[in-house]
Coordinates of C-alpha atoms and ligand atoms in Angstrom, one line a residue:
X880 CA 0.3 -0.3 0.4
X881 CA 2.8 2.3 0.5
X882 CA 2.6 4.6 -2.4
X883 CA 6.6 4.4 -3.5
X884 CA 6.1 0.9 -4.5
X885 CA 3.8 1.7 -7.1
X886 CA 5.1 1.5 -10.8
X887 CA 5.7 4.0 -13.5
X888 CA 2.9 4.3 -16.1
X889 CA 3.2 2.1 -18.9
X890 CA 2.9 3.3 -22.5
X891 CA -1.4 2.2 -22.2
X892 CA -1.7 4.0 -18.9
X893 CA -1.6 1.1 -16.7
X894 CA -0.2 1.4 -13.1
X895 CA -0.8 -1.4 -11.1
X896 CA -0.3 -1.9 -7.8
X897 CA -0.6 -5.1 -5.6
X898 CA -1.8 -4.2 -2.0
X899 CA -3.9 -7.1 -1.9
X900 CA -1.0 -9.9 -3.4
X901 CA 1.2 -8.4 -0.7
X902 CA -1.1 -9.9 2.3
X903 CA -0.1 -13.6 3.6
X904 CA -0.5 -16.1 0.8
X905 CA -3.9 -17.3 3.0
X906 CA -5.8 -14.2 1.5
X907 CA -5.3 -15.7 -2.6
X908 CA -4.2 -17.9 -4.9
X909 CA -1.8 -16.9 -8.0
X910 CA -3.5 -18.0 -11.0
X911 CA -3.1 -17.0 -14.8
X912 CA -6.0 -16.8 -16.9
X913 CA -6.8 -19.5 -19.4
X914 CA -6.6 -18.0 -23.1
X915 CA -9.8 -18.1 -25.1
X916 CA -10.4 -19.0 -28.9
X917 CA -11.5 -16.3 -30.4
X918 CA -12.0 -12.4 -28.5
X919 CA -13.9 -9.9 -30.0
X920 CA -14.5 -6.6 -27.9
X921 CA -18.2 -6.2 -27.4
X922 CA -18.2 -3.2 -24.9
X923 CA -16.0 -0.6 -24.1
X924 CA -16.5 2.0 -21.7
X925 CA -14.0 5.0 -22.8
X926 CA -15.5 7.2 -20.1
X927 CA -14.6 4.5 -17.5
X928 CA -11.2 4.1 -19.1
X929 CA -10.0 7.6 -19.5
X930 CA -10.8 8.3 -15.3
X931 CA -8.8 5.3 -14.9
X932 CA -5.7 7.0 -16.8
X933 CA -5.8 4.8 -19.5
X934 CA -5.4 5.2 -23.0
X935 CA -6.5 2.5 -25.0
X936 CA -7.2 4.5 -28.3
X937 CA -3.4 3.4 -28.9
X938 CA -4.8 -0.2 -29.1
X939 CA -6.3 -1.7 -32.2
X940 CA -9.3 -3.9 -31.3
X941 CA -7.6 -7.0 -31.4
X942 CA -5.1 -5.8 -28.8
X943 CA -7.8 -4.5 -26.7
X944 CA -10.3 -7.7 -27.5
X945 CA -6.8 -9.7 -26.5
X946 CA -6.2 -7.7 -23.1
X947 CA -9.5 -7.8 -21.8
X948 CA -10.5 -11.7 -22.3
X949 CA -6.7 -12.3 -20.3
X950 CA -5.1 -13.6 -23.4
X951 CA -2.9 -10.7 -23.0
X952 CA -1.8 -9.1 -19.4
X953 CA -1.5 -5.8 -19.0
X954 CA 2.4 -4.8 -17.9
X955 CA 2.7 -5.2 -14.5
X956 CA -0.1 -7.5 -13.5
X957 CA 0.1 -9.9 -11.2
X958 CA -3.2 -12.0 -11.3
X959 CA -4.7 -13.3 -8.2
X960 CA -8.1 -15.1 -7.3
X961 CA -8.9 -13.6 -3.9
X962 CA -10.0 -16.0 -1.1
X963 CA -13.3 -15.8 1.1
X964 CA -16.2 -17.6 2.5
X965 CA -19.9 -16.6 2.1
X966 CA -23.8 -17.3 3.4
X967 CA -25.6 -18.5 0.5
X968 CA -29.3 -18.2 1.4
X969 CA -28.1 -18.3 5.0
X970 CA -26.0 -21.2 4.7
X971 CA -22.1 -20.5 5.6
X972 CA -20.2 -21.8 2.4
X973 CA -16.0 -21.4 1.7
X974 CA -16.2 -19.8 -1.9
X975 CA -13.7 -17.4 -3.5
X976 CA -12.9 -15.9 -6.7
X977 CA -14.5 -19.2 -9.0
X978 CA -14.6 -17.4 -12.2
X979 CA -12.9 -14.2 -11.3
X980 CA -9.2 -12.7 -11.4
X981 CA -8.0 -9.7 -10.0
X982 CA -4.9 -8.6 -12.5
X983 CA -3.9 -5.5 -9.8
X984 CA -4.9 -2.2 -8.2
X985 CA -4.8 0.8 -10.9
X986 CA -3.7 3.7 -9.7
X987 CA -5.1 6.9 -11.2
X988 CA -3.4 9.9 -12.2
X989 CA -5.6 11.6 -9.5
X990 CA -3.9 9.2 -6.8
X991 CA -7.5 6.5 -6.5
X992 CA -6.7 3.1 -6.5
X993 CA -9.3 0.7 -8.4
X994 CA -9.0 -3.0 -8.6
X995 CA -9.3 -4.4 -12.3
X996 CA -10.9 -7.6 -12.0
X997 CA -12.1 -10.2 -15.2
X998 CA -14.8 -12.1 -14.8
X999 CA -14.9 -15.1 -16.2
X1000 CA -11.5 -15.8 -16.8
X1001 CA -11.3 -19.2 -16.2
X1002 CA -10.7 -21.8 -13.1
X1003 CA -9.2 -21.0 -10.2
X1004 CA -8.3 -23.2 -7.5
X1005 CA -11.7 -22.0 -5.9
X1006 CA -13.5 -22.8 -8.7
X1007 CA -15.0 -25.9 -7.2
X1008 CA -17.1 -27.7 -9.6
X1009 CA -17.5 -24.9 -11.6
X1010 CA -15.8 -23.7 -15.3
X1011 CA -14.7 -20.5 -14.5
X1012 CA -16.3 -19.1 -17.1
X1013 CA -19.2 -16.5 -17.9
X1014 CA -22.0 -16.2 -20.7
X1015 CA -22.5 -13.3 -22.4
X1016 CA -26.0 -12.6 -21.1
X1017 CA -24.9 -12.2 -17.9
X1018 CA -22.0 -10.2 -18.5
X1019 CA -23.7 -7.4 -20.6
X1020 CA -26.7 -7.7 -17.5
X1021 CA -24.0 -6.5 -15.3
X1022 CA -22.4 -3.9 -18.1
X1023 CA -25.8 -2.5 -18.3
X1024 CA -27.4 -2.5 -14.7
X1025 CA -23.8 -1.3 -12.8
X1026 CA -23.6 1.6 -15.2
X1027 CA -26.8 2.2 -15.2
X1028 CA -27.0 2.3 -11.4
X1029 CA -23.8 4.3 -12.0
X1030 CA -25.7 7.4 -13.5
X1031 CA -28.4 7.1 -11.0
X1032 CA -26.2 8.1 -8.3
X1033 CA -25.6 5.0 -6.5
X1034 CA -22.4 3.7 -4.9
X1035 CA -21.5 0.7 -7.4
X1036 CA -18.9 -1.6 -9.0
X1037 CA -18.0 -0.3 -12.9
X1038 CA -17.6 -2.3 -16.2
X1039 CA -14.8 -1.1 -17.8
X1040 CA -15.3 -4.0 -20.7
X1041 CA -16.9 -7.1 -22.2
X1042 CA -15.5 -9.5 -24.6
X1043 CA -17.1 -12.5 -26.3
X1044 CA -14.1 -15.3 -26.2
X1045 CA -15.5 -17.3 -29.2
X1046 CA -16.3 -20.5 -26.8
X1047 CA -19.1 -22.0 -25.4
X1048 CA -20.1 -22.3 -21.8
X1049 CA -22.7 -25.1 -20.9
X1050 CA -25.3 -24.6 -18.8
X1051 CA -28.8 -25.8 -19.1
X1052 CA -28.5 -24.4 -22.5
X1053 CA -25.0 -23.9 -24.5
X1054 CA -24.3 -20.4 -24.5
X1055 CA -21.7 -17.9 -25.6
X1056 CA -18.6 -17.2 -23.5
X1057 CA -17.9 -13.7 -22.5
X1058 CA -15.5 -11.9 -20.2
X1059 CA -16.0 -8.8 -18.2
X1060 CA -13.6 -6.1 -16.9
X1061 CA -14.9 -4.9 -13.5
X1062 CA -13.8 -2.0 -11.7
X1063 CA -14.2 -2.1 -8.0
X1064 CA -12.9 0.2 -5.4
X1065 CA -12.2 -2.9 -3.5
X1066 CA -13.6 -6.9 -3.5
X1067 CA -13.2 -6.8 0.3
X1068 CA -16.6 -8.4 1.1
X1069 CA -18.2 -9.5 4.5
X1070 CA -17.6 -13.0 3.2
X1071 CA -14.1 -12.1 3.2
X1072 CA -13.9 -11.6 6.9
X1073 CA -16.4 -14.6 7.7
X1074 CA -13.5 -16.9 6.2
X1075 CA -10.9 -16.4 8.9
X1076 CA -13.8 -15.9 11.8
X1077 CA -14.6 -19.6 10.6
X1078 CA -11.0 -20.4 10.4
X1079 CA -10.9 -19.5 13.8
X1080 CA -7.6 -17.7 12.4
X1081 CA -7.7 -14.2 14.8
X1082 CA -4.1 -13.3 13.1
X1083 CA -5.7 -13.2 9.6
X1084 CA -8.4 -11.4 11.2
X1085 CA -6.6 -9.0 12.2
X1086 CA -4.3 -8.4 9.0
X1087 CA -7.4 -8.1 7.0
X1088 CA -9.1 -5.4 9.2
X1089 CA -5.7 -3.5 9.4
X1090 CA -6.0 -3.4 5.7
X1091 CA -9.6 -2.6 5.6
X1092 CA -8.9 0.3 7.5
X1093 CA -6.0 1.5 5.3
X1094 CA -7.6 1.1 2.5
X1095 CA -10.8 2.6 2.8
X1096 CA -11.0 4.0 6.5
X1097 CA -7.6 5.7 6.7
X1098 CA -9.1 8.4 9.2
X1099 CA -10.0 5.4 11.7
X1100 CA -6.0 4.5 12.5
X1101 CA -4.5 1.0 13.0
X1102 CA -5.4 -1.5 15.4
X1103 CA -3.2 -1.2 18.8
X1104 CA -1.8 -4.5 20.1
X1105 CA -3.5 -3.9 22.9
X1106 CA -6.6 -2.5 21.5
X1107 CA -9.7 -2.0 23.9
X1108 CA -7.0 -3.0 27.2
X1109 CA -7.2 0.7 28.1
X1110 CA -11.2 1.5 29.1
X1111 CA -13.7 2.9 26.4
X1112 CA -12.4 6.0 25.9
X1113 CA -9.6 4.8 23.8
X1114 CA -10.7 5.7 20.0
X1115 CA -11.6 1.7 18.9
X1116 CA -11.0 1.7 15.3
X1117 CA -12.2 -1.7 15.0
X1118 CA -15.6 -0.4 16.1
X1119 CA -15.1 2.7 14.2
X1120 CA -14.7 0.1 11.1
X1121 CA -18.0 -2.1 12.0
X1122 CA -19.9 1.7 12.1
X1123 CA -18.5 3.1 8.9
X1124 CA -19.7 0.1 7.3
X1125 CA -23.5 -0.4 8.8
X1126 CA -23.5 3.4 7.7
X1127 CA -22.7 3.1 4.2
X1128 CA -24.6 -0.1 3.4
X1129 CA -27.9 1.2 5.2
X1130 CA -27.3 4.8 2.8
X1131 CA -26.7 1.9 0.0
X1132 CA -30.0 -0.2 0.6
X1133 CA -31.8 3.2 0.9
X1134 CA -31.0 4.4 -2.7
X1135 CA -32.0 0.7 -4.0
X1136 CA -35.1 1.3 -2.1
X1137 CA -35.1 4.4 -3.9
X1138 CA -35.2 3.6 -7.1
X1139 CA -36.8 -0.2 -7.0
X1140 CA -33.6 -1.7 -7.1
X1141 CA -33.5 -5.7 -6.3
X1142 CA -30.3 -7.3 -6.2
X1143 CA -31.8 -10.6 -6.0
X1144 CA -28.4 -12.8 -4.1
X1145 CA -27.7 -10.5 -1.1
X1146 CA -25.1 -13.5 0.3
X1147 CA -22.4 -12.3 2.3
X1148 CA -20.0 -12.5 -0.4
X1149 CA -21.7 -9.9 -2.3
X1150 CA -21.8 -7.1 0.7
X1151 CA -18.5 -5.1 0.1
X1152 CA -16.7 -3.3 2.2
X1153 CA -16.9 -0.4 0.1
X1154 CA -20.3 0.4 0.1
X1155 CA -20.4 -0.5 -3.5
X1156 CA -23.4 -2.3 -5.0
X1157 CA -21.2 -5.6 -5.8
X1158 CA -21.9 -8.8 -7.7
X1159 CA -25.0 -8.1 -10.7
X1160 CA -26.4 -11.8 -11.0
X1161 CA -30.1 -11.7 -10.9
X1162 CA -30.6 -8.3 -10.3
X1163 CA -33.6 -6.0 -12.1
X1164 CA -35.9 -3.0 -11.1
X1165 CA -39.4 -3.4 -10.2
X1166 CA -42.3 -2.0 -12.4
X1167 CA -45.0 -2.1 -10.1
X1168 CA -44.4 -0.9 -6.6
X1169 CA -44.4 -4.6 -5.1
X1170 CA -42.2 -5.2 -1.4
X1171 CA -42.5 -8.5 -2.0
X1172 CA -41.2 -8.4 -5.7
X1173 CA -38.7 -11.7 -6.4
X1174 CA -37.1 -11.9 -10.1
X1175 CA -34.0 -14.6 -9.0
X1176 CA -35.3 -18.4 -10.1
X1177 CA -33.5 -19.4 -7.2
X1178 CA -35.1 -17.1 -4.5
X1179 CA -38.5 -19.6 -4.0
X1180 CA -38.9 -17.8 -0.4
X1181 CA -38.6 -14.8 -1.3
X1182 CA -35.0 -14.1 1.5
X1183 CA -33.8 -11.5 -1.1
X1184 CA -37.2 -10.2 -2.2
X1185 CA -37.4 -6.4 -2.5
X1186 CA -38.6 -5.3 0.8
X1187 CA -36.8 -7.6 2.4
X1188 CA -33.5 -5.7 1.6
X1189 CA -33.0 -3.6 4.4
X1190 CA -33.4 -6.9 7.1
X1191 CA -30.8 -8.8 4.8
X1192 CA -28.3 -6.0 5.0
X1193 CA -29.0 -6.2 8.4
X1194 CA -28.3 -9.7 9.0
X1195 CA -25.4 -9.9 7.2
X1196 CA -24.0 -6.8 9.0
X1197 CA -24.5 -8.8 12.1
X1198 CA -22.5 -12.0 10.3
X1199 CA -19.5 -9.2 9.9
X1200 CA -20.2 -7.9 13.8
X1201 CA -19.4 -11.6 14.7
X1202 CA -16.1 -12.0 12.8
X1203 CA -15.0 -8.8 14.2
X1204 CA -15.6 -9.9 17.8
X1205 CA -12.3 -11.4 18.8
X1206 CA -11.0 -7.7 17.7
X1207 CA -13.3 -5.6 18.9
X1208 CA -12.8 -6.2 22.8
X1209 CA -10.4 -8.4 24.6
X1210 CA -13.4 -9.6 27.1
X1211 CA -16.3 -11.4 24.7
X1212 CA -19.0 -10.0 27.1
X1213 CA -17.9 -6.7 26.4
X1214 CA -17.3 -7.3 22.5
X1215 CA -20.8 -8.5 22.1
X1216 CA -22.2 -5.9 24.2
X1217 CA -20.5 -3.2 21.9
X1218 CA -21.4 -5.4 18.7
X1219 CA -25.1 -5.4 19.8
X1220 CA -25.1 -1.7 20.4
X1221 CA -23.5 -1.1 17.2
X1222 CA -25.8 -3.5 15.0
X1223 CA -28.9 -1.8 16.9
X1224 CA -28.1 1.6 14.9
X1225 CA -28.6 0.4 11.6
X1226 CA -32.7 0.4 11.2
X1227 CA -32.9 3.9 12.4
X1228 CA -29.7 4.9 10.0
X1229 CA -31.8 3.1 7.2
X1230 CA -35.1 4.8 8.3
X1231 CA -33.3 8.1 8.2
X1232 CA -31.5 7.9 4.9
X1233 CA -34.7 6.5 3.4
X1234 CA -36.7 9.7 5.0
X1235 CA -34.2 12.0 3.3
X1236 CA -34.3 10.3 -0.2
X1237 CA -38.0 9.7 0.0
X1238 CA -38.4 13.5 1.2
X1239 CA -36.2 14.5 -2.1
X1240 CA -38.4 12.3 -4.3
X1241 CA -41.6 14.4 -3.1
X1242 CA -39.6 17.8 -3.8
X1243 CA -40.0 18.2 0.1
X1244 CA -36.8 20.3 1.4
X1245 CA -38.3 20.9 5.1
X1246 CA -38.4 18.1 7.6
X1247 CA -41.6 17.8 9.6
X1248 CA -42.7 14.8 11.1
X1249 CA -45.7 14.5 8.9
X1250 CA -43.5 13.6 6.1
X1251 CA -42.9 9.9 6.8
X1252 CA -47.0 9.3 6.9
X1253 CA -47.2 11.2 3.7
X1254 CA -44.3 8.8 2.0
X1255 CA -45.9 5.2 3.8
X1256 CA -49.4 6.2 2.3
X1257 CA -48.2 7.1 -0.9
X1258 CA -46.1 3.4 -1.2
X1259 CA -49.3 1.8 0.5
X1260 CA -51.7 3.4 -2.1
X1261 CA -49.1 2.7 -4.8
X1262 CA -49.2 -1.3 -3.6
X1263 CA -52.8 -1.2 -3.5
X1264 CA -53.3 -0.2 -6.6
X1265 CA -50.4 -1.9 -8.3
X1266 CA -49.4 1.5 -9.8
X1267 CA -45.7 1.8 -11.7
X1268 CA -42.8 2.7 -8.8
X1269 CA -40.4 4.7 -11.3
X1270 CA -43.8 6.5 -13.3
X1271 CA -45.9 7.0 -10.3
X1272 CA -42.6 9.3 -9.1
X1273 CA -41.4 10.6 -12.0
X1274 CA -45.2 11.9 -13.1
X1275 CA -46.3 13.3 -9.8
X1276 CA -47.2 17.2 -10.7
X1277 CA -48.4 19.2 -7.4
X1278 CA -50.2 21.3 -10.6
X1279 CA -52.1 18.4 -11.3
X1280 CA -55.2 19.3 -9.8
X1281 CA -55.3 22.6 -11.7
X1282 CA -54.3 21.2 -14.7
X1283 CA -57.2 18.5 -14.5
X1284 CA -56.8 15.3 -16.2
X1285 CA -54.5 12.7 -15.0
X1286 CA -56.3 9.3 -14.2
X1287 CA -55.1 9.2 -10.8
X1288 CA -56.9 11.8 -9.8
X1289 CA -60.2 9.6 -10.5
X1290 CA -59.1 7.7 -7.4
X1291 CA -60.6 9.6 -4.2
X1292 CA -57.4 7.7 -1.8
X1293 CA -54.7 9.6 -4.2
X1294 CA -57.1 12.4 -4.5
X1295 CA -56.6 12.8 -0.5
X1296 CA -53.1 11.9 -0.7
X1297 CA -52.3 14.4 -3.3
X1298 CA -54.1 17.3 -1.0
X1299 CA -51.9 16.6 1.7
X1300 CA -49.2 16.7 -0.4
X1301 CA -49.6 19.9 -1.6
X1302 CA -50.2 21.3 1.7
X1303 CA -46.7 20.1 2.5
X1304 CA -45.2 21.6 -0.2
X1305 CA -47.0 24.8 0.4
X1306 CA -45.5 24.8 3.7
X1307 CA -42.1 25.2 2.4
X1308 CA -40.1 28.4 1.5
X1309 CA -39.3 27.3 -1.8
X1310 CA -40.6 28.0 -5.3
X1311 CA -42.1 25.4 -7.6
X1312 CA -39.6 25.5 -10.0
X1313 CA -37.3 24.4 -6.8
X1314 CA -40.0 21.8 -6.3
X1315 CA -39.9 20.6 -9.6
X1316 CA -35.8 20.7 -10.2
X1317 CA -35.7 18.6 -7.0
X1318 CA -38.1 15.9 -8.0
X1319 CA -36.6 15.9 -11.6
X1320 CA -33.2 15.2 -10.0
X1321 CA -34.7 12.2 -7.8
X1322 CA -36.9 10.6 -10.0
X1323 CA -35.6 8.6 -12.8
X1324 CA -37.5 8.8 -15.8
X1325 CA -35.4 5.9 -17.3
X1326 CA -34.3 2.6 -15.4
X1327 CA -33.4 -0.6 -16.7
X1328 CA -36.6 -2.2 -16.9
X1329 CA -36.5 -6.1 -16.6
X1330 CA -38.8 -7.0 -19.7
X1331 CA -36.5 -3.5 -21.8
X1332 CA -33.5 -5.7 -20.6
X1333 CA -34.3 -9.3 -21.5
X1334 CA -35.7 -7.9 -25.1
X1335 CA -32.1 -5.9 -25.4
X1336 CA -30.3 -9.1 -23.9
X1337 CA -32.1 -11.2 -26.5
X1338 CA -31.5 -9.4 -29.5
X1339 CA -27.5 -9.4 -28.8
X1340 CA -26.9 -13.1 -27.5
X1341 CA -29.2 -14.9 -30.0
X1342 CA -28.9 -12.1 -33.3
X1343 CA -25.7 -10.6 -32.4
X1344 CA -27.4 -7.5 -32.5
X1345 CA -26.9 -4.8 -30.1
X1346 CA -28.8 -2.4 -31.6
X1347 CA -31.1 -2.6 -29.1
X1348 CA -29.0 -2.9 -26.3
X1349 CA -26.8 0.2 -26.7
X1350 CA -29.9 2.1 -27.4
X1351 CA -30.9 0.9 -23.5
X1352 CA -27.7 1.4 -22.3
X1353 CA -28.1 5.3 -23.8
X1354 CA -30.9 5.5 -22.4
X1355 CA -30.2 4.2 -18.8
X1356 CA -26.7 6.2 -18.5
X1357 CA -28.8 9.7 -18.6
X1358 CA -31.8 8.4 -16.2
X1359 CA -32.7 12.0 -15.1
X1360 CA -33.5 12.8 -18.7
X1361 CA -36.4 12.7 -20.5
X1362 CA -35.7 14.5 -23.7
X1363 CA -34.7 12.5 -27.0
X1364 CA -35.3 9.4 -24.9
X1365 CA -37.1 6.6 -26.4
X1366 CA -40.7 6.5 -24.8
X1367 CA -40.3 2.7 -24.9
X1368 CA -37.5 3.2 -22.4
X1369 CA -39.5 5.3 -20.2
X1370 CA -43.3 3.8 -20.2
X1371 CA -44.2 0.9 -17.8
X1372 CA -44.6 -2.6 -19.7
X1373 CA -47.4 -2.7 -21.7
X1374 CA -50.3 -4.9 -19.9
X1375 CA -49.9 -8.3 -20.2
X1376 CA -45.9 -8.4 -20.2
X1377 CA -44.9 -11.6 -18.5
X1378 CA -43.0 -11.6 -15.4
X1379 CA -39.5 -12.5 -16.3
X1380 CA -37.4 -14.4 -14.0
X1381 CA -33.6 -13.8 -13.8
X1382 CA -30.7 -16.3 -13.3
X1383 CA -27.6 -16.1 -11.3
X1384 CA -25.6 -16.4 -14.5
X1385 CA -23.2 -18.9 -12.5
Ligands
AMP1326 P1 -22.0 -15.6 -7.0 O1 -23.8 -16.0 -6.8 O2 -21.6 -14.9 -8.9 O3 -22.0 -14.6 -6.0 O4 -20.8 -16.9 -7.1 C1 -21.1 -17.1 -5.6 C2 -19.7 -18.6 -5.9 O5 -19.6 -19.2 -7.1 C3 -18.4 -17.2 -6.0 O6 -17.4 -18.1 -5.3 C4 -18.2 -17.7 -7.7 O7 -16.7 -17.4 -7.3 C5 -18.4 -19.1 -7.8 N1 -19.1 -19.2 -9.1 C6 -19.7 -18.6 -9.8 N2 -20.3 -19.3 -11.2 C7 -18.9 -20.0 -11.2 C8 -18.4 -20.7 -12.2 N3 -19.1 -21.0 -13.4 N4 -17.2 -21.2 -11.9 C9 -16.6 -21.4 -11.2 N5 -16.9 -20.8 -10.0 C10 -18.2 -20.1 -9.9
MG1327 MG1 -20.3 -13.2 -6.0

């Protein structure tokens, strides 16, 4: 992690450091990507490359394809697969990067550090029965949705490139293979801690905690050898870490709820300490507002349903706190008390973030105790009428009563709510122009609606036609704008559109 070890940029702009690979060997396995037969560049994120200090314009298409397929390593790469565990649908499992390889950490010209990871580059020592490969459809989905999340203003890993491999992958059907290049603040997960806690390997836990503190929360300091022994007045960086992660997750999940995002597989290995949304598998956005909405074909119990996400985040954070217990305080009882007290702050933190974000969606600037009910009542009305979440918020208009003709106004329940809302707006000093601007900036017009994603992926994977995908990508990456956006991406699904299940794509 020390900056003097950071290499000089190479011609393309690679400046890869390897702080994770300098950790002891129980944290990862060194592994090389397995070259693919016929790499072809499908997508490349020029703006992201540029922000990373990479100038891919010097590369030919075949050179780029070889690079982002793992056939050709970037200058200074030191590829590793990371070790971790995870609670998959609640059950603890030893995992690790079974189909991902970290090439290194790109140091940008502005001094930021970003993991550059290939997803689908072939087997690693953690692949278990898997082939280490990924299919084109799911990698395109990750690219599209992660970039949409970024544009929506939600912390997320990013997507730099998708390359098709020219090789088949065998799932229920035979599919086309692909490799995605993922960019993340780090790939440290709750599951990274869970692994060493499960092994009762306290020294590794301490090393990982110190590493995470230095990488993401340097202001919290380092763990002192006798942490906690000096009484409660000494700042405790481990407690600080737990608090910071609880805070960033409560913020993240509140944002998911703001836009109707269903992650779909919130296992503890898919919760990042950086506070980024990570691992886009069976994720989707809700159309009609429904807390019970489930898209994932394997989530039979609805564990990861839309409305369960805050509780699941709290459950995952409890697993994180458990893993940290030996470091929180030398006295087990005191460690437990500290962990409990801190975990108990999650619901309030989440509610506060949600309230702030929902207020903004309603154009409210000032805080009033009545806002909570105002928000909840609108959501209940949406649930009972199966209203479209995105469309309802985007078309809310305080002047509708004056203008007259919106269909919702025929509904007395909505009408009563609308009157309460206009009173709340009238009780604040801001102009109607400011209210409108606030609402426009917080209520997307375009989200990656699942049925549109499916149509785009079908064209891309079955007919090698990316036209629809690229139109959808362009639309969802400027989600708050309505001008020059295809109406089909703004509108709710036409009546009768079937509910499309999503798949983990493993
Ligand atoms: P995920 O559901 O994507 O978070 O994956 C859970 C675990 O399964 C991770 O450890 C992955 O690396 C592993 N995995 C998923 N797909 C494959 C595959 N095709 N080959 C090997 N490992 C895989
Ligand atoms: Mg995962």
